[in-house]
PDB file of C-alpha atoms in Angstrom:
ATOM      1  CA  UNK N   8     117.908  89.370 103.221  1.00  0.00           C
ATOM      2  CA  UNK N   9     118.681  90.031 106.824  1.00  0.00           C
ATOM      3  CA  UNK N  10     117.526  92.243 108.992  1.00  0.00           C
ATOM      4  CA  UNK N  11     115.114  92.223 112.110  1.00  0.00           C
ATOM      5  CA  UNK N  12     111.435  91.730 111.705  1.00  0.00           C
ATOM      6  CA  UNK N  13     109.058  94.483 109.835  1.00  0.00           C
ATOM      7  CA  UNK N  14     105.736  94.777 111.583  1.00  0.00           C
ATOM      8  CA  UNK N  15     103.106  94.581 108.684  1.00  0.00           C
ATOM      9  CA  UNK N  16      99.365  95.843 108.737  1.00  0.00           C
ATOM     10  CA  UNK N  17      98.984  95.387 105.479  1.00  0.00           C
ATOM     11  CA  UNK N  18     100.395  94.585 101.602  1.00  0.00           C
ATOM     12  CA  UNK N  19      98.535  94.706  98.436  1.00  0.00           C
ATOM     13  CA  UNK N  20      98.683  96.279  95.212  1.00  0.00           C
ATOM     14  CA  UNK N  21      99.318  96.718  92.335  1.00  0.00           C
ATOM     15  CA  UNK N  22      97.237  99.279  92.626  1.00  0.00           C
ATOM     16  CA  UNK N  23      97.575 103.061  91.886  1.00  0.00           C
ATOM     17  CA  UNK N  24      99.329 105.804  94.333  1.00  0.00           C
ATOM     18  CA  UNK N  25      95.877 107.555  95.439  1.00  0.00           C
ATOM     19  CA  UNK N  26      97.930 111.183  96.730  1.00  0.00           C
ATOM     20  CA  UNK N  27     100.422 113.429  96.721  1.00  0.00           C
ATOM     21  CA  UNK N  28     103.547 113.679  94.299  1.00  0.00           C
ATOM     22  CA  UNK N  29     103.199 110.016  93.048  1.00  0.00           C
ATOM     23  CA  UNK N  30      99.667 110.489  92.514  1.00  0.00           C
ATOM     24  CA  UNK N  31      98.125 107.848  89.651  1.00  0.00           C
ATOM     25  CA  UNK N  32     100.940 106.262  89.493  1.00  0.00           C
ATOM     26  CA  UNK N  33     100.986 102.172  89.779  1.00  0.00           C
ATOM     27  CA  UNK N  34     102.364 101.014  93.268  1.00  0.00           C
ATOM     28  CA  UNK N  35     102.448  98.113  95.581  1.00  0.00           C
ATOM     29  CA  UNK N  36     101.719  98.906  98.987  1.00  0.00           C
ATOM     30  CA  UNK N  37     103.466  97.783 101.819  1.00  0.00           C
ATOM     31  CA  UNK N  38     101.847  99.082 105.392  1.00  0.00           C
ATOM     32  CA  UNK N  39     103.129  98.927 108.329  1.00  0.00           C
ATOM     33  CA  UNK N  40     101.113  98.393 112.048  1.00  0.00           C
ATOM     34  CA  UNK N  41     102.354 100.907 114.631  1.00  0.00           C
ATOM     35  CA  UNK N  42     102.198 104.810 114.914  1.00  0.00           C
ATOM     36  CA  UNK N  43     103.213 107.229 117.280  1.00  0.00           C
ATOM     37  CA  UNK N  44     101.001 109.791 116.811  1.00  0.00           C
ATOM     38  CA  UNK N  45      96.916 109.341 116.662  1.00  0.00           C
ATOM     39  CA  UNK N  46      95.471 111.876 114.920  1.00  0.00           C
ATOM     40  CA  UNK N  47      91.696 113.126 115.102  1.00  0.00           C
ATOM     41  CA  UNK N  48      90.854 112.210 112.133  1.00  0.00           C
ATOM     42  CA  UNK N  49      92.988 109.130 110.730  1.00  0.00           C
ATOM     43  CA  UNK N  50      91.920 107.062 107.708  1.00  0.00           C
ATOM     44  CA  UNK N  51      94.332 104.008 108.502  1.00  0.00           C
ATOM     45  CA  UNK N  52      93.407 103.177 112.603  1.00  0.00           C
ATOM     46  CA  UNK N  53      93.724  99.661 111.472  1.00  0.00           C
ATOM     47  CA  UNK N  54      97.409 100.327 111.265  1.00  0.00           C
ATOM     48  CA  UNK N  55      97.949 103.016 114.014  1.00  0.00           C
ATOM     49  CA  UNK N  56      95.803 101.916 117.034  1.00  0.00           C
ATOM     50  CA  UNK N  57      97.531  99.194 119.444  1.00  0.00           C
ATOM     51  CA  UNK N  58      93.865  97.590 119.634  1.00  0.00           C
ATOM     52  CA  UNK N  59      94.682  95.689 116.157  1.00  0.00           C
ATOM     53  CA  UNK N  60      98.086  95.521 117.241  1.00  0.00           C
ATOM     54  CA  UNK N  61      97.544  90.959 117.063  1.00  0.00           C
ATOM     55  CA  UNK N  62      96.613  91.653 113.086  1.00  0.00           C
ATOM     56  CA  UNK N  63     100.139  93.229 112.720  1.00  0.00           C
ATOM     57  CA  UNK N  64     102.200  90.569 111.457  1.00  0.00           C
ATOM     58  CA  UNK N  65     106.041  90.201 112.306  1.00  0.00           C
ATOM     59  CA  UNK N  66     107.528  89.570 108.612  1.00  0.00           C
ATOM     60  CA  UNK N  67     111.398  89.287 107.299  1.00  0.00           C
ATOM     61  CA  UNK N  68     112.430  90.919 104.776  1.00  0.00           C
ATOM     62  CA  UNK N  69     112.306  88.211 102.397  1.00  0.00           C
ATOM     63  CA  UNK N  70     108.916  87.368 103.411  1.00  0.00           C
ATOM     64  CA  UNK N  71     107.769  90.678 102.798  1.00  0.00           C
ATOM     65  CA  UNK N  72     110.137  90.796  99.391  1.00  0.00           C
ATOM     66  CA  UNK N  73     108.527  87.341  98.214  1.00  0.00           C
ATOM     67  CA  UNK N  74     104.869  88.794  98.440  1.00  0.00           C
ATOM     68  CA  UNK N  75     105.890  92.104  96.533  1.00  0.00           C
ATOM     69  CA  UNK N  76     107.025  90.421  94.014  1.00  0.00           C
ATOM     70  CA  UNK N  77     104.506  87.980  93.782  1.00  0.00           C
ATOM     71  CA  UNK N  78     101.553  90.597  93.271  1.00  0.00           C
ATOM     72  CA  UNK N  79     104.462  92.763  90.528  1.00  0.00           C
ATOM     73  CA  UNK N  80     104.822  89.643  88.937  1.00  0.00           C
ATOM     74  CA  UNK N  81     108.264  90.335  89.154  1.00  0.00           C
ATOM     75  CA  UNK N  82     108.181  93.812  87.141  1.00  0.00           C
ATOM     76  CA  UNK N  83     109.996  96.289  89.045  1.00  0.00           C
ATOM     77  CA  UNK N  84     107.497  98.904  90.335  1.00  0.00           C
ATOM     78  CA  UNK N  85     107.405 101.809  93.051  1.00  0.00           C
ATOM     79  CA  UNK N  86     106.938 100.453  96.339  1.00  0.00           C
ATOM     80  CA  UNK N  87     104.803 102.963  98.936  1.00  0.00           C
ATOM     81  CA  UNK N  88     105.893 102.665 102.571  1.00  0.00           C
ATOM     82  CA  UNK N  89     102.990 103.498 104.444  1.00  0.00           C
ATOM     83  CA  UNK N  90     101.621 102.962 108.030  1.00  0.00           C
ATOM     84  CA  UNK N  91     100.762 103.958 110.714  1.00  0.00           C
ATOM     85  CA  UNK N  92     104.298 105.561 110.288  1.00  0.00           C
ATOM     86  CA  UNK N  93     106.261 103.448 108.788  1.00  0.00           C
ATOM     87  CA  UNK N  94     109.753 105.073 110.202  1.00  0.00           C
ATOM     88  CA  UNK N  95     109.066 103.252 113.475  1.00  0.00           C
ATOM     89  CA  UNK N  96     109.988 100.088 111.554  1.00  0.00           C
ATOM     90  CA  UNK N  97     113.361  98.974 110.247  1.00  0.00           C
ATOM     91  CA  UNK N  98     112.852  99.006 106.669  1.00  0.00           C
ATOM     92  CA  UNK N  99     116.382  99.702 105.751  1.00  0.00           C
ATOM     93  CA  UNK N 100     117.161  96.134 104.703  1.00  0.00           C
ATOM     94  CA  UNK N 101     113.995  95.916 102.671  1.00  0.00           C
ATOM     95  CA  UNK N 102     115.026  98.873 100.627  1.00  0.00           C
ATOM     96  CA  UNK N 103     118.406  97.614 100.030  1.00  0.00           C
ATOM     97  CA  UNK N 104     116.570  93.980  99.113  1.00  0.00           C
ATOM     98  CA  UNK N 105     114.576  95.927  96.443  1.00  0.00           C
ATOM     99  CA  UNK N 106     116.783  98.149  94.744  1.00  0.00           C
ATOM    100  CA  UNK N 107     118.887  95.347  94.018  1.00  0.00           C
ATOM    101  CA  UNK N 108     115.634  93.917  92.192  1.00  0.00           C
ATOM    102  CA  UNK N 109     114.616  97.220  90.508  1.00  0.00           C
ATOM    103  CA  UNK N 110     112.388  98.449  92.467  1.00  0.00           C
ATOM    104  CA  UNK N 111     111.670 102.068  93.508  1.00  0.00           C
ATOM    105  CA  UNK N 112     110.698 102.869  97.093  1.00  0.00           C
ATOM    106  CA  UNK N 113     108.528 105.931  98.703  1.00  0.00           C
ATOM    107  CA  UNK N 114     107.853 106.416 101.708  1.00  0.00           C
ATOM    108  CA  UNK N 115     105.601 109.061 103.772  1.00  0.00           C
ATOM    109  CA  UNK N 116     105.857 110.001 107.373  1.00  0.00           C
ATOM    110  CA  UNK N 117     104.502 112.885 109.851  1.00  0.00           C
ATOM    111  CA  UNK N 118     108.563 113.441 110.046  1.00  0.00           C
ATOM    112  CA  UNK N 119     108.764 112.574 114.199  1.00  0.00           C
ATOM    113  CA  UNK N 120     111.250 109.931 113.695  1.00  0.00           C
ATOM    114  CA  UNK N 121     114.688 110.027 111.460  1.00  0.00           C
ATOM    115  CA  UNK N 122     116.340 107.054 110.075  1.00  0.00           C
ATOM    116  CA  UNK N 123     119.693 107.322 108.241  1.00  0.00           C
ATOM    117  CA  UNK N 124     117.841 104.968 105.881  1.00  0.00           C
ATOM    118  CA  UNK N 125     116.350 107.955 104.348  1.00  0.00           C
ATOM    119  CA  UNK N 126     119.068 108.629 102.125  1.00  0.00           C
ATOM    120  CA  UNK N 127     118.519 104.897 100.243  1.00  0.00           C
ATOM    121  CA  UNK N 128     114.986 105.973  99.069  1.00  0.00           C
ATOM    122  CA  UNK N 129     113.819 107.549  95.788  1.00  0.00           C
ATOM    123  CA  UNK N 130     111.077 109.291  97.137  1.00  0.00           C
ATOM    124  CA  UNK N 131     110.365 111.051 101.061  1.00  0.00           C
ATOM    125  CA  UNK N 132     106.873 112.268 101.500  1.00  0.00           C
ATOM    126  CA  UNK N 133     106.719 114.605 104.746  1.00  0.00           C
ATOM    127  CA  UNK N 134     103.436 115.394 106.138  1.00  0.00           C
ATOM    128  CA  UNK N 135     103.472 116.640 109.110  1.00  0.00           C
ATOM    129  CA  UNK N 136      99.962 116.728 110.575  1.00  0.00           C
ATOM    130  CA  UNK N 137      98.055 120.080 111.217  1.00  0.00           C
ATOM    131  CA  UNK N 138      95.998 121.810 114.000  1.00  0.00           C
ATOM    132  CA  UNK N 139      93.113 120.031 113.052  1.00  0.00           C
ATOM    133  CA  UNK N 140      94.974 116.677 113.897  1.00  0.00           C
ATOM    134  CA  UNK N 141      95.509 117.858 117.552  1.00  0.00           C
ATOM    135  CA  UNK N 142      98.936 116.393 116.848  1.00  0.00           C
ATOM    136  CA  UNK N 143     101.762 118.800 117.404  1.00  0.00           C
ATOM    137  CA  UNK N 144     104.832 119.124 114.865  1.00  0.00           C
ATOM    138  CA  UNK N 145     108.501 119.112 116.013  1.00  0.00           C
ATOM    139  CA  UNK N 146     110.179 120.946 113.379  1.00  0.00           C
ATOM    140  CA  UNK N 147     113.698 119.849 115.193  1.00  0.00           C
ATOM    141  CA  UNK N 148     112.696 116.190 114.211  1.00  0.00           C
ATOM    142  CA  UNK N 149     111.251 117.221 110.999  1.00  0.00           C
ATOM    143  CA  UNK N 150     114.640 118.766 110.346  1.00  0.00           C
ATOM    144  CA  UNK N 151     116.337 115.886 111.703  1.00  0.00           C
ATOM    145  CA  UNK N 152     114.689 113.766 108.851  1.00  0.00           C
ATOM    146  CA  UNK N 153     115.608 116.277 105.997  1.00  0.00           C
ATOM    147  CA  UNK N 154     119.268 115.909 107.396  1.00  0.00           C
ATOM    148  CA  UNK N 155     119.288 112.194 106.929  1.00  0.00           C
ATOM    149  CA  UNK N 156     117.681 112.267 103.630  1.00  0.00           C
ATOM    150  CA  UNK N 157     121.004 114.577 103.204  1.00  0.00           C
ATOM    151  CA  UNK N 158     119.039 115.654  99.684  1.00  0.00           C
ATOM    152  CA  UNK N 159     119.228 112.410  97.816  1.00  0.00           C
ATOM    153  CA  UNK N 160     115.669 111.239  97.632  1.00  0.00           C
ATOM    154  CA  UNK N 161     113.521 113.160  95.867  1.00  0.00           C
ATOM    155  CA  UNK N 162     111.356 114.963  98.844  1.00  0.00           C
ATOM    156  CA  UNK N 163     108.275 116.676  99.029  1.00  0.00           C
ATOM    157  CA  UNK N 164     105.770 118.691 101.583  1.00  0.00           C
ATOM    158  CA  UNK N 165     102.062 116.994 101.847  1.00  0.00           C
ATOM    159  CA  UNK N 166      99.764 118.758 104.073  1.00  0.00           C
ATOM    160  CA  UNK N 167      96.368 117.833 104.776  1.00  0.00           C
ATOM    161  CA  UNK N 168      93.847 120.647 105.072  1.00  0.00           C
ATOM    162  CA  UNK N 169      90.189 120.474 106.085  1.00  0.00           C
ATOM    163  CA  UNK N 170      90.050 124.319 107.392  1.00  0.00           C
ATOM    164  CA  UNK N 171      91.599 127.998 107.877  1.00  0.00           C
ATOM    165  CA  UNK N 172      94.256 127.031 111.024  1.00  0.00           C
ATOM    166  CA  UNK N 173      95.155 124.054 108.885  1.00  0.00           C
ATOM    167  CA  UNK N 174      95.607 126.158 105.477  1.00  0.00           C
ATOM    168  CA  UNK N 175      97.274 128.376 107.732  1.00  0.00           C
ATOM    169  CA  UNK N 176      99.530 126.126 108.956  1.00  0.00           C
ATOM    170  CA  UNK N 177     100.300 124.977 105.752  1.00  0.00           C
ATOM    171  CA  UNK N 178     101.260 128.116 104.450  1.00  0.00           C
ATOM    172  CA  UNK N 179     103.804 128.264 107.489  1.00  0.00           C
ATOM    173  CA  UNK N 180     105.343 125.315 107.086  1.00  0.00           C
ATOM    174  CA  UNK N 181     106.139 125.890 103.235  1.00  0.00           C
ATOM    175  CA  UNK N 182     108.098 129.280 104.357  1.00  0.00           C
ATOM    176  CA  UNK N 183     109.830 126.785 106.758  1.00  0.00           C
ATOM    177  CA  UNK N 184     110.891 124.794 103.662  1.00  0.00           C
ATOM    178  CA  UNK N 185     111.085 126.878 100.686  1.00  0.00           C
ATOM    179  CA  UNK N 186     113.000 124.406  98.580  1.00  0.00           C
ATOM    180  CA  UNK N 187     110.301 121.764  99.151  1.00  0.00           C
ATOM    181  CA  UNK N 188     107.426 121.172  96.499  1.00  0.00           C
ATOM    182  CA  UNK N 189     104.237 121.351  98.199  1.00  0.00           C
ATOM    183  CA  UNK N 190     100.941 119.558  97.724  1.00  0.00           C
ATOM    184  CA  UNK N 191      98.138 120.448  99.323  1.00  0.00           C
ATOM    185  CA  UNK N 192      95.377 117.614  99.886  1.00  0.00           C
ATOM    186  CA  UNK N 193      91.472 118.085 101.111  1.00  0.00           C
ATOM    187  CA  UNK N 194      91.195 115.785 104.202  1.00  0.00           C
ATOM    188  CA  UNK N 195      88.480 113.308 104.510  1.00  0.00           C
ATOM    189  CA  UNK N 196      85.741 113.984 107.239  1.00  0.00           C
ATOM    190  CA  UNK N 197      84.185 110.444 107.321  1.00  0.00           C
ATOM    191  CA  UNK N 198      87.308 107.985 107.244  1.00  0.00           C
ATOM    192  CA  UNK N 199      86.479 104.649 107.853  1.00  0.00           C
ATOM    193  CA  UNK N 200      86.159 102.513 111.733  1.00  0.00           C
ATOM    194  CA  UNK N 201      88.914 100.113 111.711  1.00  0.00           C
ATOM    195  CA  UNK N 202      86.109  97.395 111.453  1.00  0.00           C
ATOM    196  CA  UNK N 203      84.349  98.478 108.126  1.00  0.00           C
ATOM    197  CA  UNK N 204      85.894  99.520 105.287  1.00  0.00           C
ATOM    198  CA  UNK N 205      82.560  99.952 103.226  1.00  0.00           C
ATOM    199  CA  UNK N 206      81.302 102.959 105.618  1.00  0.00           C
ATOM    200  CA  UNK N 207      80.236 105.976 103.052  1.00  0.00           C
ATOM    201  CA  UNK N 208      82.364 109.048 102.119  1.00  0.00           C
ATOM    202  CA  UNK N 209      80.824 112.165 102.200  1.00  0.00           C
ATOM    203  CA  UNK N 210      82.010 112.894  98.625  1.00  0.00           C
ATOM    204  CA  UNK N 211      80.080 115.932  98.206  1.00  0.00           C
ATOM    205  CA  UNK N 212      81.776 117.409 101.647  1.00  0.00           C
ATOM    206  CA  UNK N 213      85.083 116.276 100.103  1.00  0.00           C
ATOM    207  CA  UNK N 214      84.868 118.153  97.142  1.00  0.00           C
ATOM    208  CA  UNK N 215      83.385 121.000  98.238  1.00  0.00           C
ATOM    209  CA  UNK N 216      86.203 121.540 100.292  1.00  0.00           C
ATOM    210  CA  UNK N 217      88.538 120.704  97.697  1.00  0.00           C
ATOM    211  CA  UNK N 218      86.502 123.526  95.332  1.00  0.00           C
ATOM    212  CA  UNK N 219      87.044 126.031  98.853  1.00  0.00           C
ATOM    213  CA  UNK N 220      91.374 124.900  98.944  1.00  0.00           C
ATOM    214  CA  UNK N 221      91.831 125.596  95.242  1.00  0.00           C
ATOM    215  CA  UNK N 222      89.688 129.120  95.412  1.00  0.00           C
ATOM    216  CA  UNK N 223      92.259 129.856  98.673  1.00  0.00           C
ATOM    217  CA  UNK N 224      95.110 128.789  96.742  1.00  0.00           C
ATOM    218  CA  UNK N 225      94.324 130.839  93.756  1.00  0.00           C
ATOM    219  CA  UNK N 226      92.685 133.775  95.769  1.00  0.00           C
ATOM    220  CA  UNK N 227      95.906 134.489  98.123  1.00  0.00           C
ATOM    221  CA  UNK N 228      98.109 133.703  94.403  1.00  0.00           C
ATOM    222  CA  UNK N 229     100.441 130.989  95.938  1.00  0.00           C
ATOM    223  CA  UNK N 230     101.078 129.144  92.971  1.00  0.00           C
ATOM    224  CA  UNK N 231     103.763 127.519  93.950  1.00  0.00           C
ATOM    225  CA  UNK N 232     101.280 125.338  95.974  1.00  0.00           C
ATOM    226  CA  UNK N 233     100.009 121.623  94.066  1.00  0.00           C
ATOM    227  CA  UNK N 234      95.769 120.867  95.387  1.00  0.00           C
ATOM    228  CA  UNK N 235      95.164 117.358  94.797  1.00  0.00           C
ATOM    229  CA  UNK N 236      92.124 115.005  95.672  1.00  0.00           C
ATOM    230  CA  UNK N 237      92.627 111.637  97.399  1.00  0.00           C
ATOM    231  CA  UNK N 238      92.633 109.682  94.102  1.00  0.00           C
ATOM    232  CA  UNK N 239      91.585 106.558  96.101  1.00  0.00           C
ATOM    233  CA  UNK N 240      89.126 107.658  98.046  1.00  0.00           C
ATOM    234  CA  UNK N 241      86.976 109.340  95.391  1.00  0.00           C
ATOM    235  CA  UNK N 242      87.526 105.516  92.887  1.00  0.00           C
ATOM    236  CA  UNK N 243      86.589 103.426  95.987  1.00  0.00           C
ATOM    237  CA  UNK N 244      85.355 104.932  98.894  1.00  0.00           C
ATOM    238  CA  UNK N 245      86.773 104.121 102.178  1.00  0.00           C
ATOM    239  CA  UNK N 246      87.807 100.391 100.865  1.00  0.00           C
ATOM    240  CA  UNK N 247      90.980  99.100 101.849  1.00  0.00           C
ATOM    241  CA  UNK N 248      93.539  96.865  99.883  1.00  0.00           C
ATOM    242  CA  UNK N 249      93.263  99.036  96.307  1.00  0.00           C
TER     243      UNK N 249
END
């Protein structure tokens, strides 16, 4: 269990995956402190802003491996990379740690920075962030990370969408990548300070435009397209750890 030291934010679980193509589906989560993007409207600043940087903990890999399997109680399970963006961090080693234990790993990213890592995962979650993020995508690194998942893990398209230049964008980037699944996910308009994780969600805004992505979906007849809810947020709120 070598390896240099993982920054971590966060791990809990087991809990269920809240999004996107593993969506339901019972995962420990494993989050990582340190981002470099910093989008408008992030749900996770707790693990992306350099102001909590001191609650980011450097952890081996069998530190990190310990805890996992502490909370599976040793039943193999998918394990979520998440962050911040967790392809800052050298996770490599931990992936290799886990398989040998079972374990299935996921991991999503924005798609700004490749690892040759990629290729040991079972699931890659690219969501690169839209106009509404006032991030701007690099499709040369985004292809850069398809190239080093060199088409072994499982990988997937998730695009947040809160309004038209985002749905727009989204429909771009799917005729960028037509062999990619797409899923399509309503973004949340009241994510949570850093310091308080009990702040409301404006469910009713949420699902209204959730109602307004699937009637855009339908209307313009790309079915090829997946709309799903954040899971989480609509069980819990803005709470973290579940």
């Amino acid at each position: 269990m070598t390896g240099a030291a993982i920054r971590v934010s966060e791990i809990f679980g087991p809990t269920i995956q809240g999004e996107g193509v593993l969506i339901g589906q019972p995962t420990v989560f494993v989050r990582t402190g340190g981002c470099d993007y910093r989008c408008s409207w992030c749900d996770t600043l707790h693990a992306v802003d350099s102001e909590y940087r001191d609650q980011w903990q450097p952890r081996s890999v069998g530190e990190i491996w310990e805890e996992v399997r502490r909370l599976s109680g040793g039943v193999p399970l998918t394990v979520s990379l998440s962050g911040g963006n967790p392809a800052i961090q050298p996770l490599g080693p931990l992936i290799d740690c886990g398989h040998g234990d079972g374990y299935r790993f996921a991991l999503e990213t924005q798609g700004s920075v490749a690892r040759d890592w990629f290729s040991d995962l079972d699931v890659l979650v690219l969501s690169p962030k839209p106009p509404s993020s006032g991030m701007e995508t690099d499709f040369a690194k985004l292809d850069e990370c398809l190239a080093m998942a060199a088409g072994r893990p499982m990988t997937v398209l998730k695009i947040v969408v809160f309004d038209d230049g985002d749905y727009a964008y989204a429909r771009d980037v799917a005729r960028r990548y037509p062999a990619l699944p797409v899923y399509l996910q309503p973004g949340n308009h009241t994510p949570p300070p850093p310091q308080d994780d009990s702040a409301k969600v404006d469910i009713d805004g949420v699902m209204n435009r959730m109602l307004w992505l699937v009637d855009k979906v339908t209307g313009d007849k790309w079915f090829d397209a997946r709309v799903l809810p954040q899971l989480h947020v609509l069980l819990w709120g803005n709470r973290r750890g579940v």
